[in-house]
Amino acid sequence: LKASSLQLVHEKASQLFIDGNYQNEDDFTQMFEYPKNKLVTEHDHIKRKCYGVPNLFTFHGSIDSYSESFDIGISLHACGEASDLVLRACGEKSACVVVAPCCVGKLNGKAHNPYVYHATGGNQPTITYPQSLAFSKILSMDNDDSWNALAKAADYSDWDEMRSIRNATRRTAKALLETDRILFLKEKYHYETALTRMDPWEASPKHDIILAWPSE
């Protein structure tokens, strides 16, 4: 990925604003030029305003480096532990959560996660699993590989087996893994939570959605 993808977000959002409101297009063409070949590992940690849409900003950096307040965090298929960093970021800001996790097999302690490398320049995970106290009593990443086995079983992407009996076992594993995340949100941030999925299931093999909001 390159930072120029954020520039594309600005351009497309501004065009929608122009098309929907019939404003003077000249007012919305002063786009900030991102360095065309800047890699994701070269974060600049700058919040940039989209001149076409006054309340739209982008931030080029790792999830845990964004420190400003926000009301709702939405994440679609953030890879592996990146989804958990989103959950933590929302919890620290008491923000509502809409997260569709992805690639839970990378939560296996023996697997490498591309997000971790892009964010830190290394392959060492920044989160220890399981996360909840309840799951930590029965599963382990290090002692018996039970967590790693769960993460491996929960990671599937075969469209043809979406509603098959074989896939039902994998779905059970995935539901257990997401339950660990939900219990963590309850324990640490006192959130109300719900685990749902996209409709139809075939919208994506990674169709589970975590919803969470502050209880007060």
PDB file of C-alpha atoms in Angstrom, residues 54-177:
ATOM      1  CA  PRO A  54     -14.927  19.987   5.649  1.00  0.00           C
ATOM      2  CA  ASN A  55     -15.415  17.287   8.305  1.00  0.00           C
ATOM      3  CA  LEU A  56     -13.339  14.554   6.606  1.00  0.00           C
ATOM      4  CA  PHE A  57      -9.765  13.911   7.687  1.00  0.00           C
ATOM      5  CA  THR A  58      -7.277  11.142   7.056  1.00  0.00           C
ATOM      6  CA  PHE A  59      -4.372  10.050   9.211  1.00  0.00           C
ATOM      7  CA  HIS A  60      -1.416   8.129   7.831  1.00  0.00           C
ATOM      8  CA  GLY A  61      -0.027   6.091  10.703  1.00  0.00           C
ATOM      9  CA  SER A  62      -0.428   2.998  12.846  1.00  0.00           C
ATOM     10  CA  ILE A  63      -3.692   2.534  14.743  1.00  0.00           C
ATOM     11  CA  ASP A  64      -2.237   3.016  18.203  1.00  0.00           C
ATOM     12  CA  SER A  65      -0.434   6.213  17.187  1.00  0.00           C
ATOM     13  CA  TYR A  66      -3.704   8.107  16.653  1.00  0.00           C
ATOM     14  CA  SER A  67      -4.479   9.909  19.913  1.00  0.00           C
ATOM     15  CA  GLU A  68      -7.363  12.284  19.158  1.00  0.00           C
ATOM     16  CA  SER A  69     -10.907  11.714  20.416  1.00  0.00           C
ATOM     17  CA  PHE A  70     -13.614  10.149  18.250  1.00  0.00           C
ATOM     18  CA  ASP A  71     -17.175   8.886  18.767  1.00  0.00           C
ATOM     19  CA  ILE A  72     -17.295   5.669  16.743  1.00  0.00           C
ATOM     20  CA  GLY A  73     -14.627   3.336  15.394  1.00  0.00           C
ATOM     21  CA  ILE A  74     -15.433   1.371  12.215  1.00  0.00           C
ATOM     22  CA  SER A  75     -13.037  -1.285  10.999  1.00  0.00           C
ATOM     23  CA  LEU A  76     -13.520  -3.591   8.018  1.00  0.00           C
ATOM     24  CA  HIS A  77     -11.127  -6.539   7.829  1.00  0.00           C
ATOM     25  CA  ALA A  78      -8.216  -5.077   9.750  1.00  0.00           C
ATOM     26  CA  CYS A  79      -5.718  -7.918   9.618  1.00  0.00           C
ATOM     27  CA  GLY A  80      -5.111 -10.098  12.679  1.00  0.00           C
ATOM     28  CA  GLU A  81      -4.256  -8.122  15.784  1.00  0.00           C
ATOM     29  CA  ALA A  82      -5.010  -4.845  13.978  1.00  0.00           C
ATOM     30  CA  SER A  83      -8.683  -5.486  14.784  1.00  0.00           C
ATOM     31  CA  ASP A  84      -7.762  -5.753  18.466  1.00  0.00           C
ATOM     32  CA  LEU A  85      -5.848  -2.502  18.314  1.00  0.00           C
ATOM     33  CA  VAL A  86      -9.006  -0.888  16.928  1.00  0.00           C
ATOM     34  CA  LEU A  87     -11.017  -2.329  19.831  1.00  0.00           C
ATOM     35  CA  ARG A  88      -8.483  -0.955  22.311  1.00  0.00           C
ATOM     36  CA  ALA A  89      -8.390   2.449  20.620  1.00  0.00           C
ATOM     37  CA  CYS A  90     -12.178   2.658  20.850  1.00  0.00           C
ATOM     38  CA  GLY A  91     -12.159   1.528  24.466  1.00  0.00           C
ATOM     39  CA  GLU A  92      -9.597   4.135  25.502  1.00  0.00           C
ATOM     40  CA  LYS A  93     -11.759   6.887  23.952  1.00  0.00           C
ATOM     41  CA  SER A  94     -15.091   5.421  25.108  1.00  0.00           C
ATOM     42  CA  ALA A  95     -16.128   5.233  21.459  1.00  0.00           C
ATOM     43  CA  CYS A  96     -18.711   2.904  19.970  1.00  0.00           C
ATOM     44  CA  VAL A  97     -17.421  -0.080  18.003  1.00  0.00           C
ATOM     45  CA  VAL A  98     -18.324  -1.616  14.645  1.00  0.00           C
ATOM     46  CA  VAL A  99     -15.567  -4.081  13.773  1.00  0.00           C
ATOM     47  CA  ALA A 100     -15.520  -6.873  11.196  1.00  0.00           C
ATOM     48  CA  PRO A 101     -12.305  -8.784  12.028  1.00  0.00           C
ATOM     49  CA  CYS A 102     -10.149 -10.563   9.488  1.00  0.00           C
ATOM     50  CA  CYS A 103      -7.386 -13.175   9.249  1.00  0.00           C
ATOM     51  CA  VAL A 104      -7.723 -14.508  12.788  1.00  0.00           C
ATOM     52  CA  GLY A 105      -5.247 -17.254  11.900  1.00  0.00           C
ATOM     53  CA  LYS A 106      -2.566 -14.592  12.335  1.00  0.00           C
ATOM     54  CA  LEU A 107      -3.427 -14.494  16.050  1.00  0.00           C
ATOM     55  CA  ASN A 108      -1.624 -17.819  16.219  1.00  0.00           C
ATOM     56  CA  GLY A 109       1.571 -17.101  18.150  1.00  0.00           C
ATOM     57  CA  LYS A 110       3.582 -18.928  15.484  1.00  0.00           C
ATOM     58  CA  ALA A 111       2.196 -16.889  12.575  1.00  0.00           C
ATOM     59  CA  HIS A 112       3.461 -13.588  11.190  1.00  0.00           C
ATOM     60  CA  ASN A 113       1.074 -10.668  10.762  1.00  0.00           C
ATOM     61  CA  PRO A 114       1.749  -8.159   7.947  1.00  0.00           C
ATOM     62  CA  TYR A 115       0.075  -5.390   9.957  1.00  0.00           C
ATOM     63  CA  VAL A 116       2.509  -5.879  12.840  1.00  0.00           C
ATOM     64  CA  TYR A 117       5.423  -5.515  10.433  1.00  0.00           C
ATOM     65  CA  HIS A 118       4.002  -2.415   8.767  1.00  0.00           C
ATOM     66  CA  ALA A 119       3.205  -0.798  12.113  1.00  0.00           C
ATOM     67  CA  THR A 120       6.387  -1.687  13.999  1.00  0.00           C
ATOM     68  CA  GLY A 121       8.975  -2.764  11.445  1.00  0.00           C
ATOM     69  CA  GLY A 122       9.214  -6.151  13.174  1.00  0.00           C
ATOM     70  CA  ASN A 123       7.258  -9.378  13.571  1.00  0.00           C
ATOM     71  CA  GLN A 124       6.792  -9.425  17.336  1.00  0.00           C
ATOM     72  CA  PRO A 125       3.088  -9.320  18.315  1.00  0.00           C
ATOM     73  CA  THR A 126       2.046  -6.447  20.556  1.00  0.00           C
ATOM     74  CA  ILE A 127      -0.929  -8.251  22.122  1.00  0.00           C
ATOM     75  CA  THR A 128      -0.980 -11.437  24.194  1.00  0.00           C
ATOM     76  CA  TYR A 129      -3.778 -13.937  23.581  1.00  0.00           C
ATOM     77  CA  PRO A 130      -6.243 -14.909  24.895  1.00  0.00           C
ATOM     78  CA  GLN A 131      -7.247 -11.415  25.983  1.00  0.00           C
ATOM     79  CA  SER A 132     -10.103 -12.099  28.410  1.00  0.00           C
ATOM     80  CA  LEU A 133      -9.635 -13.435  31.915  1.00  0.00           C
ATOM     81  CA  ALA A 134     -12.199 -16.170  31.291  1.00  0.00           C
ATOM     82  CA  PHE A 135     -10.446 -17.561  28.211  1.00  0.00           C
ATOM     83  CA  SER A 136      -6.995 -17.182  29.782  1.00  0.00           C
ATOM     84  CA  LYS A 137      -8.018 -19.751  32.395  1.00  0.00           C
ATOM     85  CA  ILE A 138      -8.653 -22.472  29.821  1.00  0.00           C
ATOM     86  CA  LEU A 139      -6.541 -21.624  26.750  1.00  0.00           C
ATOM     87  CA  SER A 140      -2.873 -20.778  26.289  1.00  0.00           C
ATOM     88  CA  MET A 141      -0.685 -19.551  23.457  1.00  0.00           C
ATOM     89  CA  ASP A 142       2.544 -20.882  24.961  1.00  0.00           C
ATOM     90  CA  ASN A 143       1.983 -23.819  27.303  1.00  0.00           C
ATOM     91  CA  ASP A 144      -0.133 -26.196  25.237  1.00  0.00           C
ATOM     92  CA  ASP A 145      -0.810 -24.412  21.931  1.00  0.00           C
ATOM     93  CA  SER A 146      -4.559 -24.533  22.599  1.00  0.00           C
ATOM     94  CA  TRP A 147      -5.048 -20.885  21.601  1.00  0.00           C
ATOM     95  CA  ASN A 148      -2.990 -21.380  18.446  1.00  0.00           C
ATOM     96  CA  ALA A 149      -5.150 -24.364  17.496  1.00  0.00           C
ATOM     97  CA  LEU A 150      -8.313 -22.298  17.989  1.00  0.00           C
ATOM     98  CA  ALA A 151      -6.973 -19.416  15.880  1.00  0.00           C
ATOM     99  CA  LYS A 152      -5.987 -21.810  13.098  1.00  0.00           C
ATOM    100  CA  ALA A 153      -9.379 -23.540  13.093  1.00  0.00           C
ATOM    101  CA  ALA A 154     -11.250 -20.218  13.131  1.00  0.00           C
ATOM    102  CA  ASP A 155      -9.533 -18.829  10.012  1.00  0.00           C
ATOM    103  CA  TYR A 156     -11.407 -19.862   6.872  1.00  0.00           C
ATOM    104  CA  SER A 157     -12.232 -18.265   3.536  1.00  0.00           C
ATOM    105  CA  ASP A 158     -13.713 -21.002   1.338  1.00  0.00           C
ATOM    106  CA  TRP A 159     -16.802 -19.605  -0.347  1.00  0.00           C
ATOM    107  CA  ASP A 160     -18.004 -23.052  -1.475  1.00  0.00           C
ATOM    108  CA  GLU A 161     -18.163 -24.354   2.094  1.00  0.00           C
ATOM    109  CA  MET A 162     -19.862 -21.307   3.574  1.00  0.00           C
ATOM    110  CA  ARG A 163     -22.999 -23.176   4.750  1.00  0.00           C
ATOM    111  CA  SER A 164     -21.569 -26.692   4.881  1.00  0.00           C
ATOM    112  CA  ILE A 165     -21.451 -29.028   7.885  1.00  0.00           C
ATOM    113  CA  ARG A 166     -17.646 -28.924   7.782  1.00  0.00           C
ATOM    114  CA  ASN A 167     -17.706 -25.163   7.993  1.00  0.00           C
ATOM    115  CA  ALA A 168     -20.000 -25.295  11.021  1.00  0.00           C
ATOM    116  CA  THR A 169     -17.049 -26.514  13.096  1.00  0.00           C
ATOM    117  CA  ARG A 170     -14.927 -23.633  11.873  1.00  0.00           C
ATOM    118  CA  ARG A 171     -17.718 -21.188  12.605  1.00  0.00           C
ATOM    119  CA  THR A 172     -17.879 -22.485  16.152  1.00  0.00           C
ATOM    120  CA  ALA A 173     -14.147 -21.865  16.537  1.00  0.00           C
ATOM    121  CA  LYS A 174     -14.533 -18.370  15.075  1.00  0.00           C
ATOM    122  CA  ALA A 175     -17.421 -17.580  17.423  1.00  0.00           C
ATOM    123  CA  LEU A 176     -15.314 -18.678  20.401  1.00  0.00           C
ATOM    124  CA  LEU A 177     -12.409 -16.497  19.294  1.00  0.00           C
TER     125      LEU A 177
END
